[in-house]
Short mmCIF file of C-alpha atoms and ligand atoms in Angstrom, two decimals:
data_model
loop_
_atom_site.label_atom_id
_atom_site.label_comp_id
_atom_site.label_asym_id
_atom_site.label_seq_id
_atom_site.Cartn_x
_atom_site.Cartn_y
_atom_site.Cartn_z
CA MET H 17 50.88 107.01 25.60
CA SER H 18 53.42 106.87 22.72
CA ALA H 19 55.70 103.97 23.33
CA PRO H 20 58.35 104.18 26.10
CA GLY H 21 60.91 106.94 25.30
CA ALA H 22 58.68 108.41 22.54
CA PHE H 23 56.72 111.52 22.70
CA TYR H 24 53.93 112.83 20.17
CA ILE H 25 52.66 116.41 20.41
CA THR H 26 50.46 118.19 18.06
CA THR H 27 49.25 121.80 17.51
CA PRO H 28 45.62 122.50 15.78
CA ILE H 29 46.07 122.50 12.01
CA TYR H 30 45.00 126.08 11.07
CA TYR H 31 42.34 127.33 8.71
CA VAL H 32 43.86 128.59 5.55
CA ASN H 33 41.31 131.42 5.15
CA ASP H 34 43.50 134.26 6.35
CA SER H 35 47.29 134.78 7.35
CA PRO H 36 48.91 133.61 10.32
CA HIS H 37 48.90 135.80 13.39
CA ILE H 38 50.15 135.95 17.07
CA GLY H 39 47.37 133.14 17.91
CA HIS H 40 48.69 130.53 15.90
CA ALA H 41 52.25 131.57 16.42
CA TYR H 42 51.79 131.06 20.09
CA THR H 43 50.22 127.52 20.13
CA THR H 44 52.83 126.23 18.02
CA LEU H 45 55.53 127.98 20.03
CA ALA H 46 54.14 126.35 23.29
CA CYS H 47 54.46 123.05 21.59
CA ASP H 48 57.83 123.79 20.30
CA ALA H 49 59.24 124.37 23.63
CA VAL H 50 57.72 121.18 24.87
CA ALA H 51 59.05 119.10 22.02
CA ARG H 52 62.43 120.89 22.24
CA PHE H 53 62.80 119.98 25.90
CA MET H 54 61.49 116.19 25.45
CA ARG H 55 64.27 115.72 22.67
CA LEU H 56 66.96 117.38 24.98
CA ASP H 57 65.84 114.84 27.53
CA GLY H 58 66.35 111.95 25.40
CA GLN H 59 62.94 111.44 24.10
CA ARG H 60 62.29 110.50 20.47
CA VAL H 61 59.69 113.13 19.78
CA HIS H 62 57.26 113.64 16.90
CA PHE H 63 55.99 117.29 16.71
CA LEU H 64 53.21 117.88 14.26
CA THR H 65 51.82 120.96 12.76
CA GLY H 66 49.91 121.75 9.69
CA THR H 67 46.82 123.42 7.99
CA ASP H 68 43.09 122.65 7.71
CA GLU H 69 42.39 123.04 4.29
CA HIS H 70 38.57 121.86 3.78
CA GLY H 71 35.01 123.08 4.48
CA GLN H 72 32.71 125.96 3.56
CA LYS H 73 34.92 128.68 5.39
CA VAL H 74 37.86 127.93 3.25
CA ASP H 75 35.73 127.53 0.39
CA LYS H 76 34.20 130.84 0.60
CA ALA H 77 37.64 132.54 1.21
CA ALA H 78 38.80 131.04 -2.10
CA GLU H 79 35.60 132.40 -3.67
CA ALA H 80 36.08 135.99 -2.24
CA ARG H 81 39.49 136.04 -3.96
CA GLY H 82 38.30 134.61 -6.99
CA MET H 83 40.82 131.72 -6.98
CA ASP H 84 39.92 127.82 -7.04
CA PRO H 85 40.31 126.62 -3.74
CA GLN H 86 43.23 124.22 -4.40
CA SER H 87 45.30 127.01 -5.64
CA PHE H 88 44.13 129.09 -2.73
CA THR H 89 45.02 126.52 -0.10
CA ASP H 90 48.34 126.14 -1.51
CA GLU H 91 49.12 129.66 -1.24
CA VAL H 92 47.91 130.18 2.26
CA SER H 93 49.37 127.23 3.62
CA GLN H 94 52.64 128.10 2.31
CA ARG H 95 52.22 131.16 4.44
CA PHE H 96 51.90 129.04 7.65
CA ARG H 97 55.12 127.05 6.63
CA ASP H 98 57.24 130.31 6.19
CA LEU H 99 56.16 131.36 9.97
CA VAL H 100 57.51 128.08 10.94
CA ALA H 101 60.78 129.05 9.45
CA ALA H 102 60.66 132.35 10.73
CA MET H 103 60.06 131.22 14.22
CA GLY H 104 62.34 128.36 13.96
CA PHE H 105 59.93 125.75 15.09
CA SER H 106 61.28 122.21 15.52
CA ASN H 107 58.33 120.19 13.96
CA ASP H 108 59.05 116.96 12.73
CA ASP H 109 56.27 117.10 10.01
CA PHE H 110 53.54 119.68 8.58
CA ILE H 111 50.22 118.07 7.42
CA ARG H 112 47.89 119.16 5.20
CA THR H 113 44.36 117.83 4.86
CA THR H 114 44.27 118.09 1.09
CA GLU H 115 47.06 115.42 0.95
CA GLU H 116 46.52 111.89 -0.31
CA ARG H 117 47.87 110.42 2.80
CA HIS H 118 45.25 112.32 4.86
CA LYS H 119 42.27 111.68 2.78
CA ARG H 120 43.07 107.94 2.78
CA SER H 121 43.38 108.21 6.76
CA VAL H 122 39.82 109.92 7.29
CA GLN H 123 38.07 107.67 4.64
CA GLU H 124 39.27 104.79 6.67
CA LEU H 125 38.17 106.23 9.65
CA TRP H 126 34.80 106.64 8.17
CA ARG H 127 34.39 103.02 7.24
CA ARG H 128 35.15 101.86 10.55
CA LEU H 129 32.71 104.15 12.08
CA VAL H 130 30.00 102.75 9.56
CA ASP H 131 31.13 99.26 9.97
CA ALA H 132 30.58 99.80 13.77
CA GLY H 133 27.08 101.11 13.28
CA GLU H 134 27.84 104.37 14.48
CA ILE H 135 26.93 106.28 11.31
CA TYR H 136 23.63 106.45 9.92
CA LEU H 137 21.76 108.52 7.08
CA GLY H 138 19.28 111.22 8.04
CA SER H 139 18.56 114.96 7.49
CA TYR H 140 19.95 118.11 9.33
CA ALA H 141 17.84 120.87 9.92
CA GLY H 142 19.24 123.66 12.28
CA TRP H 143 22.07 126.23 12.69
CA TYR H 144 25.27 126.48 11.32
CA ALA H 145 28.11 128.84 11.87
CA VAL H 146 30.46 128.93 9.16
CA ARG H 147 33.12 130.95 10.96
CA ASP H 148 33.25 128.40 13.67
CA GLU H 149 32.71 125.27 11.16
CA ALA H 150 30.12 124.35 13.88
CA PHE H 151 26.56 123.26 14.51
CA TYR H 152 24.31 124.80 17.19
CA ALA H 153 21.22 124.07 18.96
CA GLU H 154 18.21 126.49 19.19
CA SER H 155 18.68 127.00 22.86
CA GLU H 156 22.43 127.89 22.16
CA ILE H 157 21.50 130.75 19.75
CA ARG H 158 21.28 134.25 21.30
CA ASP H 159 20.30 137.33 19.49
CA GLY H 160 20.59 135.46 16.20
CA LYS H 161 24.21 134.50 16.97
CA ALA H 162 26.27 131.43 18.15
CA PRO H 163 27.69 131.26 21.72
CA SER H 164 31.02 132.40 20.25
CA GLY H 165 29.59 135.80 18.57
CA ALA H 166 29.66 134.21 15.03
CA PRO H 167 26.82 134.53 12.68
CA VAL H 168 24.83 131.64 11.86
CA GLU H 169 22.70 130.32 9.06
CA TRP H 170 19.71 128.02 8.97
CA VAL H 171 20.81 124.56 7.23
CA GLU H 172 18.38 121.90 5.86
CA GLU H 173 19.83 119.03 3.74
CA PRO H 174 20.38 115.43 3.97
CA SER H 175 23.43 114.35 6.09
CA TYR H 176 24.82 111.49 7.76
CA PHE H 177 24.82 111.15 11.82
CA PHE H 178 27.49 110.07 14.07
CA ARG H 179 25.85 108.49 17.29
CA LEU H 180 27.39 110.85 19.47
CA SER H 181 24.33 110.46 22.05
CA ALA H 182 25.09 106.92 22.71
CA TRP H 183 28.85 107.92 23.91
CA GLN H 184 28.00 110.09 27.18
CA ASP H 185 28.64 107.49 29.68
CA ARG H 186 31.57 106.14 27.79
CA LEU H 187 32.99 109.70 27.63
CA LEU H 188 32.60 110.51 31.26
CA ASP H 189 34.19 107.28 32.25
CA TRP H 190 37.05 108.09 30.35
CA TYR H 191 37.50 111.43 31.89
CA ASP H 192 37.06 109.80 35.28
CA ALA H 193 39.75 107.32 34.66
CA ASN H 194 42.09 109.74 33.31
CA PRO H 195 42.21 112.62 35.61
CA ASP H 196 45.09 114.48 33.45
CA CYS H 197 43.34 113.83 30.09
CA ILE H 198 41.88 117.35 29.91
CA LEU H 199 43.96 120.27 31.18
CA PRO H 200 43.97 122.81 32.79
CA GLU H 201 41.11 121.42 35.54
CA SER H 202 38.80 124.48 35.14
CA ARG H 203 38.40 123.65 31.33
CA ARG H 204 37.93 119.85 32.39
CA ASN H 205 35.11 120.61 34.44
CA GLU H 206 33.47 122.77 31.86
CA VAL H 207 33.77 119.34 29.50
CA ILE H 208 32.20 117.32 31.94
CA SER H 209 29.34 119.42 32.70
CA PHE H 210 28.96 119.76 29.14
CA VAL H 211 28.79 116.06 28.69
CA ARG H 212 26.64 115.72 31.67
CA GLY H 213 23.95 118.05 30.09
CA GLY H 214 23.65 115.39 27.33
CA LEU H 215 24.73 114.80 23.83
CA GLN H 216 23.03 115.12 20.54
CA ASP H 217 24.01 112.96 17.52
CA LEU H 218 26.41 114.93 15.38
CA SER H 219 25.88 115.70 11.49
CA VAL H 220 29.02 114.66 10.00
CA SER H 221 28.63 115.32 6.06
CA ARG H 222 27.49 117.98 4.23
CA THR H 223 25.93 118.35 0.81
CA THR H 224 25.42 122.01 -0.03
CA PHE H 225 29.27 122.43 -1.27
CA LYS H 226 31.90 120.14 -2.71
CA TRP H 227 35.08 121.37 -0.99
CA GLY H 228 35.93 118.44 1.13
CA VAL H 229 36.47 114.62 1.42
CA PRO H 230 33.71 112.81 -0.34
CA VAL H 231 31.94 110.04 1.77
CA PRO H 232 33.05 106.46 0.79
CA GLY H 233 30.14 105.21 -1.52
CA ASP H 234 28.44 108.53 -1.57
CA ASP H 235 29.70 111.17 -3.38
CA ASP H 236 26.76 113.60 -2.94
CA HIS H 237 28.16 113.99 0.34
CA VAL H 238 31.58 115.50 1.91
CA MET H 239 32.56 114.90 5.41
CA TYR H 240 32.18 117.45 7.95
CA VAL H 241 35.32 119.67 8.20
CA TRP H 242 35.83 118.65 12.06
CA LEU H 243 35.58 114.95 11.24
CA ASP H 244 38.29 115.39 8.37
CA ALA H 245 40.41 117.80 10.60
CA LEU H 246 41.12 115.91 13.80
CA THR H 247 42.07 112.82 11.79
CA ASN H 248 45.01 114.56 10.61
CA TYR H 249 46.60 113.61 14.17
CA MET H 250 46.54 110.05 12.98
CA SER H 251 46.96 110.49 9.36
CA ALA H 252 50.29 111.97 10.09
CA VAL H 253 51.75 108.93 12.16
CA GLY H 254 50.52 106.52 9.27
CA PHE H 255 47.00 105.74 9.88
CA PRO H 256 45.56 103.61 8.55
CA ASP H 257 48.61 101.25 8.48
CA GLU H 258 48.50 100.73 12.38
CA GLN H 259 51.24 98.24 12.03
CA SER H 260 53.66 101.12 10.74
CA GLU H 261 56.68 101.60 13.00
CA LEU H 262 55.40 105.66 13.11
CA PHE H 263 51.88 104.68 14.26
CA ARG H 264 53.09 101.81 16.90
CA THR H 265 55.39 104.13 18.11
CA PHE H 266 53.54 107.56 18.48
CA TRP H 267 49.85 106.57 18.60
CA PRO H 268 47.88 107.41 21.04
CA ALA H 269 49.54 111.09 21.13
CA ASP H 270 50.56 112.31 24.47
CA VAL H 271 49.12 115.64 23.87
CA HIS H 272 47.14 117.83 21.56
CA VAL H 273 47.76 121.43 22.38
CA VAL H 274 44.59 123.79 21.38
CA GLY H 275 43.13 127.11 21.90
CA LYS H 276 40.06 126.97 24.63
CA ASP H 277 37.90 127.98 21.46
CA ILE H 278 38.22 124.51 20.05
CA LEU H 279 38.32 122.47 23.20
CA ARG H 280 34.66 120.99 22.85
CA PHE H 281 35.79 119.56 19.44
CA HIS H 282 38.90 117.70 20.86
CA ALA H 283 37.52 116.67 24.19
CA VAL H 284 34.31 115.38 23.41
CA TYR H 285 33.65 114.65 19.26
CA TRP H 286 37.55 113.53 18.96
CA PRO H 287 37.67 110.57 21.83
CA ALA H 288 34.34 109.64 20.85
CA PHE H 289 35.10 109.12 17.19
CA LEU H 290 38.21 107.10 18.09
CA MET H 291 36.58 104.88 20.86
CA ALA H 292 33.89 104.12 18.51
CA ALA H 293 36.25 103.24 15.78
CA GLY H 294 37.93 100.85 18.37
CA ILE H 295 41.19 103.26 18.48
CA GLU H 296 42.91 104.37 21.65
CA PRO H 297 41.84 108.17 22.44
CA PRO H 298 44.91 110.59 22.85
CA ARG H 299 46.37 111.14 26.42
CA ARG H 300 45.57 114.57 26.96
CA ILE H 301 44.16 117.70 25.42
CA HIS H 302 45.54 120.70 26.66
CA ALA H 303 43.84 124.10 26.45
CA HIS H 304 45.12 127.27 26.73
CA GLY H 305 43.71 131.02 26.82
CA TRP H 306 43.39 133.84 24.60
CA TRP H 307 45.72 136.71 23.91
CA THR H 308 44.41 140.05 23.66
CA ASN H 309 46.48 143.10 22.10
CA GLU H 310 46.79 146.08 24.66
CA GLY H 311 43.41 144.92 26.39
CA GLN H 312 41.65 144.53 23.30
CA LYS H 313 40.26 141.61 21.72
CA ILE H 314 42.23 140.85 18.54
CA SER H 315 40.09 140.94 15.49
CA LYS H 316 40.46 141.87 11.92
CA SER H 317 37.65 144.49 11.91
CA LEU H 318 39.29 146.30 14.88
CA GLY H 319 42.59 146.39 12.78
CA ASN H 320 45.03 145.19 16.01
CA VAL H 321 45.89 141.70 14.79
CA ILE H 322 49.40 141.17 15.90
CA ASP H 323 51.74 140.21 12.99
CA PRO H 324 54.31 137.77 14.47
CA TYR H 325 56.71 139.11 11.94
CA GLU H 326 56.66 142.58 13.53
CA LEU H 327 57.30 141.07 16.73
CA ILE H 328 60.44 139.37 15.75
CA ASP H 329 61.90 142.45 14.05
CA ARG H 330 61.05 144.88 16.72
CA TYR H 331 62.07 142.92 19.76
CA GLY H 332 63.97 139.80 18.46
CA LEU H 333 62.89 135.97 18.23
CA ASP H 334 64.29 134.73 21.62
CA GLN H 335 62.84 137.82 23.18
CA MET H 336 59.41 137.27 21.87
CA ARG H 337 59.38 133.49 22.58
CA TYR H 338 60.15 133.99 26.10
CA PHE H 339 57.84 136.87 26.43
CA LEU H 340 55.02 134.52 25.10
CA LEU H 341 56.17 131.60 27.15
CA ARG H 342 56.83 133.39 30.63
CA GLU H 343 54.06 136.12 30.70
CA VAL H 344 50.81 134.08 30.85
CA PRO H 345 50.47 130.79 32.82
CA PHE H 346 49.59 128.33 30.27
CA GLY H 347 46.03 127.78 30.32
CA ASN H 348 45.17 131.46 31.20
CA ASP H 349 44.35 134.31 28.77
CA GLY H 350 47.05 136.64 28.26
CA ASP H 351 47.73 140.45 27.03
CA PHE H 352 50.30 141.75 24.91
CA SER H 353 51.46 145.14 25.48
CA HIS H 354 54.41 146.81 24.54
CA ALA H 355 55.35 148.11 28.03
CA ALA H 356 55.13 144.32 29.48
CA MET H 357 57.14 143.27 26.56
CA VAL H 358 59.93 145.64 26.71
CA ARG H 359 59.96 145.12 30.99
CA ARG H 360 60.62 141.33 30.19
CA MET H 361 63.07 142.30 27.73
CA ASN H 362 65.03 144.74 29.79
CA SER H 363 64.44 143.20 33.10
CA ASP H 364 64.55 139.33 32.95
CA LEU H 365 66.45 139.09 29.87
CA ALA H 366 69.07 141.98 29.87
CA ASN H 367 69.37 142.65 33.44
CA ASP H 368 69.11 139.42 35.53
CA TYR H 369 70.33 136.76 32.75
CA GLY H 370 72.15 138.82 30.38
CA ASN H 371 74.21 140.92 32.87
CA LEU H 372 74.75 137.37 34.84
CA CYS H 373 76.61 136.00 31.73
CA GLN H 374 78.49 139.06 30.77
CA ARG H 375 79.88 139.61 34.23
CA VAL H 376 81.34 136.08 34.64
CA LEU H 377 82.32 135.82 31.20
CA SER H 378 84.08 139.09 30.92
CA MET H 379 85.72 138.59 34.57
CA ILE H 380 87.22 135.11 33.42
CA GLY H 381 88.15 136.93 30.05
CA LYS H 382 90.02 139.66 31.94
CA ASN H 383 91.61 137.87 34.95
CA CYS H 384 91.74 134.21 33.98
CA GLY H 385 93.43 134.30 30.61
CA GLY H 386 90.46 133.73 28.80
CA ALA H 387 90.02 130.15 29.83
CA VAL H 388 87.94 128.23 32.28
CA PRO H 389 89.39 129.01 35.58
CA GLN H 390 90.98 125.87 37.59
CA PRO H 391 88.80 126.01 41.12
CA GLY H 392 90.24 125.14 44.31
CA GLU H 393 88.06 123.74 47.33
CA LEU H 394 84.40 124.52 47.25
CA THR H 395 82.73 126.35 50.37
CA ALA H 396 79.35 125.30 51.60
CA ASP H 397 78.02 128.48 49.59
CA ASP H 398 79.73 127.07 46.33
CA ARG H 399 78.27 123.83 46.65
CA GLU H 400 74.78 125.22 47.30
CA LEU H 401 74.91 127.19 44.37
CA LEU H 402 75.80 124.56 42.01
CA GLY H 403 73.61 121.80 44.01
CA THR H 404 70.73 124.33 43.22
CA ALA H 405 71.77 124.33 39.58
CA GLU H 406 72.08 120.87 39.16
CA ASN H 407 68.82 119.68 40.83
CA LEU H 408 66.85 122.29 38.60
CA ILE H 409 66.38 119.53 36.21
CA ASP H 410 64.14 117.65 38.30
CA THR H 411 61.69 120.65 39.11
CA VAL H 412 61.80 121.78 35.08
CA ARG H 413 61.07 118.24 34.04
CA ALA H 414 58.15 117.92 36.32
CA GLN H 415 56.72 121.21 35.04
CA MET H 416 57.42 120.38 31.37
CA GLU H 417 55.40 117.20 31.78
CA ARG H 418 52.40 119.38 32.29
CA GLN H 419 53.21 121.73 29.41
CA ALA H 420 53.77 124.58 32.16
CA SER H 421 56.72 126.48 30.11
CA HIS H 422 55.85 129.63 32.58
CA GLN H 423 56.55 127.60 35.50
CA ALA H 424 59.83 126.29 34.32
CA LEU H 425 60.76 129.61 33.12
CA GLU H 426 60.01 130.73 36.77
CA SER H 427 62.17 128.23 38.22
CA ILE H 428 65.07 128.86 36.06
CA TRP H 429 64.61 132.46 36.96
CA ARG H 430 65.13 131.67 40.79
CA VAL H 431 68.35 130.15 40.14
CA ILE H 432 69.52 133.30 37.84
CA ALA H 433 68.56 135.38 40.74
CA ASP H 434 70.45 133.09 43.33
CA ALA H 435 73.65 133.06 40.95
CA ASN H 436 73.21 137.23 40.96
CA ARG H 437 72.90 137.17 44.63
CA TYR H 438 76.19 135.03 44.96
CA VAL H 439 78.22 137.29 42.50
CA ASP H 440 77.22 140.15 44.54
CA SER H 441 78.09 138.64 47.98
CA MET H 442 81.27 136.82 46.74
CA ALA H 443 82.53 139.94 44.96
CA PRO H 444 85.00 137.91 42.78
CA TRP H 445 86.33 141.65 41.31
CA ALA H 446 87.40 142.31 44.95
CA LEU H 447 89.26 139.00 45.25
CA ARG H 448 91.41 139.39 42.19
CA LYS H 449 94.10 141.19 44.26
CA THR H 450 93.10 139.65 47.83
CA ASP H 451 92.84 135.91 46.93
CA PRO H 452 93.07 134.96 43.29
CA GLU H 453 92.78 131.40 44.13
CA ARG H 454 89.20 132.05 45.51
CA MET H 455 88.45 134.29 42.50
CA ALA H 456 89.30 131.43 40.40
CA THR H 457 86.63 129.05 42.42
CA VAL H 458 83.77 131.57 42.35
CA LEU H 459 84.19 132.22 38.75
CA TYR H 460 84.33 128.48 38.09
CA ALA H 461 81.17 127.76 40.55
CA LEU H 462 79.44 130.93 38.52
CA ALA H 463 80.41 129.42 34.77
CA GLU H 464 79.16 126.03 35.88
CA THR H 465 75.78 127.21 37.06
CA ILE H 466 75.60 129.22 33.67
CA ARG H 467 76.28 126.24 31.82
CA HIS H 468 73.46 124.59 33.53
CA LEU H 469 71.01 127.46 32.93
CA ALA H 470 71.90 127.50 29.24
CA ILE H 471 71.53 123.91 28.61
CA LEU H 472 67.81 124.32 30.49
CA THR H 473 66.67 127.75 28.27
CA GLN H 474 67.61 125.80 24.86
CA PRO H 475 63.90 124.78 24.68
CA PHE H 476 62.63 128.22 24.95
CA MET H 477 65.27 130.30 23.64
CA PRO H 478 67.38 128.20 21.25
CA GLY H 479 69.40 130.67 19.74
CA SER H 480 70.52 132.70 22.53
CA SER H 481 71.17 129.60 24.81
CA GLU H 482 73.47 128.65 21.94
CA LYS H 483 75.41 131.85 22.03
CA ILE H 484 75.88 131.34 25.60
CA LEU H 485 77.04 127.55 25.10
CA ASP H 486 79.35 128.72 22.63
CA LEU H 487 80.82 131.28 24.84
CA LEU H 488 81.47 128.51 27.26
CA ASN H 489 82.89 126.50 24.79
CA VAL H 490 80.41 123.56 25.60
CA GLU H 491 80.02 120.44 23.53
CA ARG H 492 77.57 118.45 24.85
CA ARG H 493 74.30 120.34 25.35
CA ASP H 494 71.63 117.64 25.99
CA PHE H 495 70.36 116.92 29.49
CA THR H 496 72.59 113.91 30.08
CA ALA H 497 75.62 116.71 30.43
CA LEU H 498 74.04 118.25 33.20
CA GLY H 499 75.72 117.61 36.70
CA GLU H 500 79.14 116.34 36.76
CA SER H 501 79.34 114.49 33.87
CA GLY H 502 79.59 117.39 31.49
CA ARG H 503 81.38 119.84 33.77
CA LEU H 504 83.42 122.67 32.37
CA ALA H 505 87.15 121.45 31.93
CA PRO H 506 89.56 123.89 33.71
CA GLY H 507 91.98 125.46 31.11
CA THR H 508 89.58 125.23 28.16
CA THR H 509 89.96 128.13 25.98
CA LEU H 510 86.93 130.38 25.73
CA PRO H 511 86.01 132.72 23.08
CA LYS H 512 86.07 136.43 23.60
CA PRO H 513 82.76 137.60 25.55
CA ALA H 514 79.92 139.06 23.59
CA GLY H 515 76.68 140.48 24.85
CA VAL H 516 73.59 138.23 24.31
CA PHE H 517 70.44 139.80 25.55
CA PRO H 518 70.20 143.51 24.31
CA ARG H 519 68.36 146.12 26.16
CA TYR H 520 65.22 147.73 24.23
CA VAL H 521 65.65 151.28 23.58
CA GLU H 522 62.94 153.04 22.11
CA PRO H 523 63.69 154.43 18.53
CA GLU H 524 63.89 158.31 18.50
CA ALA H 525 60.81 160.15 17.57
CA GLY H 526 60.77 160.39 13.90
CA ALA H 527 63.31 157.70 13.27
O1 LIG Q 608 40.21 126.38 14.71
N1 LIG Q 608 45.03 133.79 21.18
O2 LIG Q 608 41.81 126.67 13.08
P1 LIG Q 608 42.03 128.62 13.38
C1 LIG Q 608 45.60 132.49 21.20
N2 LIG Q 608 41.12 124.69 11.95
N3 LIG Q 608 45.61 131.47 20.48
C2 LIG Q 608 44.92 131.72 19.39
C3 LIG Q 608 44.29 133.10 19.26
C4 LIG Q 608 44.24 134.24 20.14
N4 LIG Q 608 43.79 135.22 20.11
N5 LIG Q 608 43.61 133.11 18.02
C5 LIG Q 608 43.84 131.82 17.67
C6 LIG Q 608 40.72 125.72 13.90
N6 LIG Q 608 44.59 131.05 18.33
C7 LIG Q 608 40.71 124.56 13.27
C8 LIG Q 608 41.52 123.51 14.21
S1 LIG Q 608 42.30 121.16 14.68
C9 LIG Q 608 42.04 119.55 14.34
C10 LIG Q 608 41.49 122.16 13.65
C11 LIG Q 608 45.25 129.92 17.87
O3 LIG Q 608 43.12 128.64 12.26
C12 LIG Q 608 44.53 128.69 19.22
O4 LIG Q 608 45.40 127.70 19.17
O5 LIG Q 608 40.78 129.18 13.82
C13 LIG Q 608 43.30 128.21 18.35
O6 LIG Q 608 42.71 127.18 19.04
C14 LIG Q 608 43.76 128.19 16.92
O7 LIG Q 608 44.48 129.33 16.71
C15 LIG Q 608 42.65 128.34 15.88
O8 LIG Q 608 43.00 128.15 14.69
#
């Protein structure tokens, strides 16, 4: 993996044939939560996203708009950058495959593959799906379509080939030696059985259009867009300068997060290219599932594409982030529905987390002079709640090491439920008159629990967590502040409490 203490995570680079939608936002969000978590946990993180700008699909989209491909890609790539800003993503870099640093890197990879005898000139005659930018064997074509449903066209042209067929056993050995290199397990099994079924040499250049990186020494060919695109993960950390600090620190990548549609490219072709060039393959490829909209496949022709900006406007950024990360086990398919979104927003956020913070902070505001209360001796119940909050990091860390944000959130919400039960059973409002010292202890234990919760929810809901930590006047917010070392100091003045998670209320009809 990256050097000790370093962590490199990537999203796919998105095609610039179209505007970003919820699927793109989701993949980058999944990475953002992990990247933020690792930073708070003291790792040096490199989080990369970007755009895939070459190939026939983008070329055709530019042509359809009557634009030259470079101006077209400049325009559409900017929309992906705008989404990064709107979603508050914390990526450290944004790569475009039309940048010089990338062209230099992919041409060097090509030369190394040629030097290693892994590329030869031949000619291709077969099916190609522009929508998938993928070659398909005759046996894969059903009713004139690719297995993905994409239309195919017959292509015959001179082509360079990569000797993929020679890599079958070494790929199988690699999967075998690295049980977690493809997640989830069900997808790993699919990849292994695909490779066991035998591999064909792969066409890695095209001659019928020009929009790509030229093949070194043969300008008639541009490189196959997937060889070009996959290499972005290395270009961004300085390849071919393998002695650079960036490359030595971050290569091989710890995890490439991808949608299930592009797993084969990442889990078969990419490690084969790298091993063939004598470069270490990535540590993990984690494939997530597909979002549908109110039960329907998302597609432009159905007109049901979900615009991330609309979700942010309607529900709020952190609410949307929470929903996407919590609703679906990472790796599974998931459905977006308004009803499910509102349920999560009102029940998990407003009722469970929001209400806990609101109750505790307003009781402190009213009954403790607006300052962190001075606790008395802790009872077994108090210690149990605090212990649960303090130990939460161990559980969540193990879950985040497997990119399982949904599990991490479930674990955090179990502690929120514990804390709410504790409030109900301790009834601090009743202690106010009968035993104010005990009330102060209970509110202190709760404030400390909320401090832990808010530190841990930062990767998922950065803005709201920040507000809660502000309300507790907490300065140190990384994970070293968890436990005793960051304890709230009794007597610290707190700002006036304010609600953090509003309830969703349906707009009045006609409003
Ligand atoms: O494939 N649900 O780019 P792309 C979940 N350029 N995720 C979705 C989704 C949905 N309905 N729709 C899209 C490419 N995605 C290549 C990648 S990488 C070297 C090159 C997400 O613009 C998901 O992550 O078609 C999927 O893998 C990605 O968008 C495909 O983006």
